PDB file of C-alpha atoms in Angstrom:
ATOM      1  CA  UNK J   1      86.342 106.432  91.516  1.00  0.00           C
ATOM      2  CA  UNK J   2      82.770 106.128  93.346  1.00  0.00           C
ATOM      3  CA  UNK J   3      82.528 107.549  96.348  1.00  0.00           C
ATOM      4  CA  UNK J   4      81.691 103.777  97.690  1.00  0.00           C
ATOM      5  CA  UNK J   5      84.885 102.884  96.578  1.00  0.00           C
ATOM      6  CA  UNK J   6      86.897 105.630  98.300  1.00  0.00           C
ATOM      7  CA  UNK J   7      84.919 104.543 101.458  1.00  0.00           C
ATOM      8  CA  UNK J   8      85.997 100.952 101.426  1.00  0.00           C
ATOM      9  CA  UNK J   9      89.493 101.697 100.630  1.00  0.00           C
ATOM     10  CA  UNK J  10      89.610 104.795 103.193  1.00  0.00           C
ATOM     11  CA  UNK J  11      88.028 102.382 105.813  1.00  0.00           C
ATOM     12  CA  UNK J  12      90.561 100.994 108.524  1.00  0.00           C
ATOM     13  CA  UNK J  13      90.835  97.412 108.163  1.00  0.00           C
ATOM     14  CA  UNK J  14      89.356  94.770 110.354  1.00  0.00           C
ATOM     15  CA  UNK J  15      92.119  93.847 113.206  1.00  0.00           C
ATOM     16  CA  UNK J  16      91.586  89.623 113.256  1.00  0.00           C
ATOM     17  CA  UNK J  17      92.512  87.556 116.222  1.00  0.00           C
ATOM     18  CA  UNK J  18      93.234  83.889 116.262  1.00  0.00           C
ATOM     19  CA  UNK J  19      94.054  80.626 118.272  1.00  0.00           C
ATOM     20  CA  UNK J  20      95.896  78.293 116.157  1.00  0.00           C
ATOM     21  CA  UNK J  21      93.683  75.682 116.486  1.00  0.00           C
ATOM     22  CA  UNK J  22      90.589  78.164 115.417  1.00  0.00           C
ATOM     23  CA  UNK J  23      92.010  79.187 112.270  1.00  0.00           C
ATOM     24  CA  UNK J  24      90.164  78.007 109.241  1.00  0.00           C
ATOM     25  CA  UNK J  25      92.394  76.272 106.034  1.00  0.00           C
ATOM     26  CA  UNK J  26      91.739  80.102 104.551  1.00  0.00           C
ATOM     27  CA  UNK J  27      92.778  82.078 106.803  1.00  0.00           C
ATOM     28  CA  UNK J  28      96.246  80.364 107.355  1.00  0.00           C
ATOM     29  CA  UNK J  29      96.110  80.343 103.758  1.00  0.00           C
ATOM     30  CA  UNK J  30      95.742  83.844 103.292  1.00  0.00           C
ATOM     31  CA  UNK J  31      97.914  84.703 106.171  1.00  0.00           C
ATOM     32  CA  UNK J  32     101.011  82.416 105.013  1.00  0.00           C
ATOM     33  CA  UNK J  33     100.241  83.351 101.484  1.00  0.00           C
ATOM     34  CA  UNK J  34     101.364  87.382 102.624  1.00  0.00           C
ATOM     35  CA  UNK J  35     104.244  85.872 104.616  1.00  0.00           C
ATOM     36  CA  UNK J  36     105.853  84.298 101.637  1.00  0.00           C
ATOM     37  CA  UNK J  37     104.914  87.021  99.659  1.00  0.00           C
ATOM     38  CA  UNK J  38     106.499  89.674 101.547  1.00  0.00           C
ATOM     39  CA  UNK J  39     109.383  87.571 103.243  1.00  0.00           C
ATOM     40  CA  UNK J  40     110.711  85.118 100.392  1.00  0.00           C
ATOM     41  CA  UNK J  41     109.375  86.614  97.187  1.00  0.00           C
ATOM     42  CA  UNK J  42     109.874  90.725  97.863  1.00  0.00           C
ATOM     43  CA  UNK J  43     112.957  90.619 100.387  1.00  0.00           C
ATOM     44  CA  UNK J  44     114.161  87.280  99.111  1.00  0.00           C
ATOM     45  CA  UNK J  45     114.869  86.270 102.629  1.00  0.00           C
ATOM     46  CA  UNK J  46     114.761  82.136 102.389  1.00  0.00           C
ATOM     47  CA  UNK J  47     113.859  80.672 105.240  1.00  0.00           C
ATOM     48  CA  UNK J  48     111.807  77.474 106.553  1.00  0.00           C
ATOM     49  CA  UNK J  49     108.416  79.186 106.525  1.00  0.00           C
ATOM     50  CA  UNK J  50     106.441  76.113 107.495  1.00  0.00           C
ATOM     51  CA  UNK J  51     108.385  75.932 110.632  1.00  0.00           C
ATOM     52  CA  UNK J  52     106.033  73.981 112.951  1.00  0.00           C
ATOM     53  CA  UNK J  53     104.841  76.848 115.102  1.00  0.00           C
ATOM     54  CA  UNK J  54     102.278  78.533 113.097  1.00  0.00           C
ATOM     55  CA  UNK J  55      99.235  75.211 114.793  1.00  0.00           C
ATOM     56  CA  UNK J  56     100.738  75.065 118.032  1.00  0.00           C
ATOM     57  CA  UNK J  57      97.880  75.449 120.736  1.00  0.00           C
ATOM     58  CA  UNK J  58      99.254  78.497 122.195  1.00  0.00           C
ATOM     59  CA  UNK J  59     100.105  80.291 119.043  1.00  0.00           C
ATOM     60  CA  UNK J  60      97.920  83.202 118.433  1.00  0.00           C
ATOM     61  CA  UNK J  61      97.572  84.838 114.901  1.00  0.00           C
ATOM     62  CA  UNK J  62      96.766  88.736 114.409  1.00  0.00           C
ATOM     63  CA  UNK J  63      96.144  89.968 111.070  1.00  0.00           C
ATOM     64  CA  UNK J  64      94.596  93.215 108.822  1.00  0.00           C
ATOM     65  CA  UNK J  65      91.974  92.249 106.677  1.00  0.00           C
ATOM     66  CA  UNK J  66      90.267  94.162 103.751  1.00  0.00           C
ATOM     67  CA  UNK J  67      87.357  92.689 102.068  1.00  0.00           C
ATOM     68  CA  UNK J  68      88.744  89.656 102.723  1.00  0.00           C
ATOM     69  CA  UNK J  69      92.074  90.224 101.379  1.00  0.00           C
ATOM     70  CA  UNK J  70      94.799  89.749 104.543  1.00  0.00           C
ATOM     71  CA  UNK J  71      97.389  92.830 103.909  1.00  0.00           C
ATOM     72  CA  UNK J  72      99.571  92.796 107.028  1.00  0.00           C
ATOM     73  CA  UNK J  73      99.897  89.897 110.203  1.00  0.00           C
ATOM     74  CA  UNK J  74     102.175  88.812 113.216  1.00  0.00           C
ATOM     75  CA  UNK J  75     102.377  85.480 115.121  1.00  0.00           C
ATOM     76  CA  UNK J  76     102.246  85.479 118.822  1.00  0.00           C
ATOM     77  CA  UNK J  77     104.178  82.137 120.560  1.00  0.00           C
ATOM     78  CA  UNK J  78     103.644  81.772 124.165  1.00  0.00           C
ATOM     79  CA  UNK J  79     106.493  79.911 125.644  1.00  0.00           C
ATOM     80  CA  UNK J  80     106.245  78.685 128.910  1.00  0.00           C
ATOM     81  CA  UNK J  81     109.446  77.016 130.897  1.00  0.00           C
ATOM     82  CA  UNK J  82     109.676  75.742 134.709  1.00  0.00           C
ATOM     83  CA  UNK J  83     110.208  79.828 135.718  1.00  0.00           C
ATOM     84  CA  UNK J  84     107.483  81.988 133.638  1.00  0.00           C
ATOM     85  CA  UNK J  85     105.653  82.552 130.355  1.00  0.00           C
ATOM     86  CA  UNK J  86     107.576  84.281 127.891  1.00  0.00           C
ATOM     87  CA  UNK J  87     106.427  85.321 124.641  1.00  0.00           C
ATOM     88  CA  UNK J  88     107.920  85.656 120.958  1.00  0.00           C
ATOM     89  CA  UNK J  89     107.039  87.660 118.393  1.00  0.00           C
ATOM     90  CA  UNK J  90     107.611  86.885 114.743  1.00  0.00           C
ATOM     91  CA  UNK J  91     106.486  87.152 111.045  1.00  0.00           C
ATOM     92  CA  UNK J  92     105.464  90.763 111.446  1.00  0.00           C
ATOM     93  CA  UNK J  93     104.705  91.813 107.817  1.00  0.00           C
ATOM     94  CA  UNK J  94     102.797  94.428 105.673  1.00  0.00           C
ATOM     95  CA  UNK J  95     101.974  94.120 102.063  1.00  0.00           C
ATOM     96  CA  UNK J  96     104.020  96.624 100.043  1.00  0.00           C
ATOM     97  CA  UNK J  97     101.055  98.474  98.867  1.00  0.00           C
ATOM     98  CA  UNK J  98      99.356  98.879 102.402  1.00  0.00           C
ATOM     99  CA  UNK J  99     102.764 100.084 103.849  1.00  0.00           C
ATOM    100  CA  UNK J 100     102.874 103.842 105.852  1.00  0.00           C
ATOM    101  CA  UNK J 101      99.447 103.094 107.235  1.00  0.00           C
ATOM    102  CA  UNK J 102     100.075 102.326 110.545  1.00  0.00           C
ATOM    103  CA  UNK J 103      99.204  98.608 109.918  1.00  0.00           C
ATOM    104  CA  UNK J 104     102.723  97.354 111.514  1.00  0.00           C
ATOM    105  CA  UNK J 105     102.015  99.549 114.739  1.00  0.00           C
ATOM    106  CA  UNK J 106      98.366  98.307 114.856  1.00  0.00           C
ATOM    107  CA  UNK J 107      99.227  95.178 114.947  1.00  0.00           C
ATOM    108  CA  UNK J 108     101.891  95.027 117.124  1.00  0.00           C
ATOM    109  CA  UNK J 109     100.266  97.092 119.610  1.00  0.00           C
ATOM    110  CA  UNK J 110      97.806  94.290 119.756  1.00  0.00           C
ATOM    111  CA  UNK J 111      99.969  91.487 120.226  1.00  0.00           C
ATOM    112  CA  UNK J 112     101.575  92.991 122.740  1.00  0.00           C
ATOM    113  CA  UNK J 113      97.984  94.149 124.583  1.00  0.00           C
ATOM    114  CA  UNK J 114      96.900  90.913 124.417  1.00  0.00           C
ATOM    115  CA  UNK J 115     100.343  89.750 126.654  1.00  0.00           C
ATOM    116  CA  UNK J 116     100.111  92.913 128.906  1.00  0.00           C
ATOM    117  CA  UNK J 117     103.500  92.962 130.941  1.00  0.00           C
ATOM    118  CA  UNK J 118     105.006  89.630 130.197  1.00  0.00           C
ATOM    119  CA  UNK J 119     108.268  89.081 128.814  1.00  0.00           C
ATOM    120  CA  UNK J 120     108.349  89.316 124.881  1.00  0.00           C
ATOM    121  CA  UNK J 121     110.567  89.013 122.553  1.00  0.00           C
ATOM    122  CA  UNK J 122     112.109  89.271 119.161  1.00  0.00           C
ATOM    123  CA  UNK J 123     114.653  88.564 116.306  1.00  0.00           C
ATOM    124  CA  UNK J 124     114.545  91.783 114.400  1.00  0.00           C
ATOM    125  CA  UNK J 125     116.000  92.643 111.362  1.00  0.00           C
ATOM    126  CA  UNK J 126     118.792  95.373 112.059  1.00  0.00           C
ATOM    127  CA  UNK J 127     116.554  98.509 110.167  1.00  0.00           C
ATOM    128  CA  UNK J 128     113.794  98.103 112.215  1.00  0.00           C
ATOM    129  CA  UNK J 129     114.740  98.179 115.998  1.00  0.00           C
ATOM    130  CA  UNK J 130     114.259 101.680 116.385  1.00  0.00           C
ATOM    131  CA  UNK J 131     110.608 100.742 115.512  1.00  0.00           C
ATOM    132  CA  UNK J 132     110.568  98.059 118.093  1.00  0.00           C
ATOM    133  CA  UNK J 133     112.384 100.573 120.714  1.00  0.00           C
ATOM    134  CA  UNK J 134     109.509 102.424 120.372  1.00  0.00           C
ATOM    135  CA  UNK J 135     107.137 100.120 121.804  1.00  0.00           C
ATOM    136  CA  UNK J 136     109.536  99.175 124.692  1.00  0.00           C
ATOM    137  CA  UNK J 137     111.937  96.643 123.308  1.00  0.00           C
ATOM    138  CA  UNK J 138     115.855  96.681 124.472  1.00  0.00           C
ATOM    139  CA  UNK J 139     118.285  94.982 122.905  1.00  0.00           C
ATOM    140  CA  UNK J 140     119.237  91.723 124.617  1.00  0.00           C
ATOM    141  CA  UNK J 141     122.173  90.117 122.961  1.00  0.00           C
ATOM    142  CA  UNK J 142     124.390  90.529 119.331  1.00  0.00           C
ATOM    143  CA  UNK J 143     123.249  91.088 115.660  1.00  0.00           C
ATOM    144  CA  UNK J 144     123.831  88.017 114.448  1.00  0.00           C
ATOM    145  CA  UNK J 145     123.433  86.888 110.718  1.00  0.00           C
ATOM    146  CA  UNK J 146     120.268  84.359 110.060  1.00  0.00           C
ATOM    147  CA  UNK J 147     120.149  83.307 106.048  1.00  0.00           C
ATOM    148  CA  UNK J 148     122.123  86.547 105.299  1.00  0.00           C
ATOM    149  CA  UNK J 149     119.862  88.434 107.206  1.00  0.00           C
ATOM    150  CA  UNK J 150     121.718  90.648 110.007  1.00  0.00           C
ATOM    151  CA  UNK J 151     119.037  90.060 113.085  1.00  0.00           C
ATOM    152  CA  UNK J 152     118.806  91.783 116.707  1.00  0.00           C
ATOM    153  CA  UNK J 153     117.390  90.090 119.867  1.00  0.00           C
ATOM    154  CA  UNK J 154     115.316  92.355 121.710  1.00  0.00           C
ATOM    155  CA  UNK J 155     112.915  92.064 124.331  1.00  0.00           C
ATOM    156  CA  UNK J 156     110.406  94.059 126.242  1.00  0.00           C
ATOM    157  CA  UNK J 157     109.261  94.006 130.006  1.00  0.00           C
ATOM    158  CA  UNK J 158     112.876  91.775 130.457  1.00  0.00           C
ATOM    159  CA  UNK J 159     112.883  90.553 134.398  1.00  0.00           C
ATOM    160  CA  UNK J 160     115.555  91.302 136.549  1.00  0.00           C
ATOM    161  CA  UNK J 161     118.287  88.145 137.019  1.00  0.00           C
ATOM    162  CA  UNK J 162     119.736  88.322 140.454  1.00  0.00           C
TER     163      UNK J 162
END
């Protein structure tokens, strides 16, 4: 190996933000292309991926990109009802090969920067809510079972209901 080629593969990867309605056909391309890839093919986990949300104006898109090549992302949905903006988290992935990085952390930790202390939430697969618990998620209701899948609600910066 060159040593330019340990320098572009020791190099952090470029940390993309995106509006919905900003995203070029490639990148949602690219960005749904890891989704399936990770979600349907690798954990067989079959599920409506083209569920509606992923062009909605206030959907923001975070992903890792290397040379082009997207290898981890997370959607951001702002949900806003008569009382406050809430937030959802979802899709949080990492290609196999770029796992025990610290992609999944890097990108969460800019989701939830860009939301500051709003509510956010998140259906998360039972093996990973320690992970979320780490970044200030509770749980918030049952495991429940979604395509086979057992899934937590959590949520982070949850107001008081009196």
């Amino acid at each position: 190996m060159t040593a330019s080629a340990t320098l572009s593969t020791d190099r952090l990867p470029a940390l993309v933000r995106s509006w919905a309605q900003d995203l070029t056909v490639g990148q949602l391309y690219a960005v749904l292309k890891l989704r399936v890839e990770v979600f349907v093919v690798e954990q067989a986990y079959f599920y409506p991926e083209l569920d509606g949300f992923d062009l909605l104006p206030r959907t923001r898109h975070f992903w890792l990109e290397r040379e082009g090549d997207v290898i981890g992302t997370v959607r951001l949905l702002e949900e806003t009802n008569e009382v406050a903006t809430e937030f959802r988290l979802g899709h949080l992935c990492t290609r196999r090969s770029e796992r025990g990085h610290g992609h999944t952390t890097r990108l969460l930790q800019a989701a939830l920067a860009d939301i500051g202390s709003a509510v956010c939430r998140i259906d998360s697969p039972s093996y990973l809510v320690e992970m979320y618990t780490r970044h200030g998620f509770v749980q918030c209701g049952d495991e429940r079972l979604d395509n086979g899948v057992p899934l937590v609600p959590l949520v982070r910066n949850q107001r008081d209901t009196v």
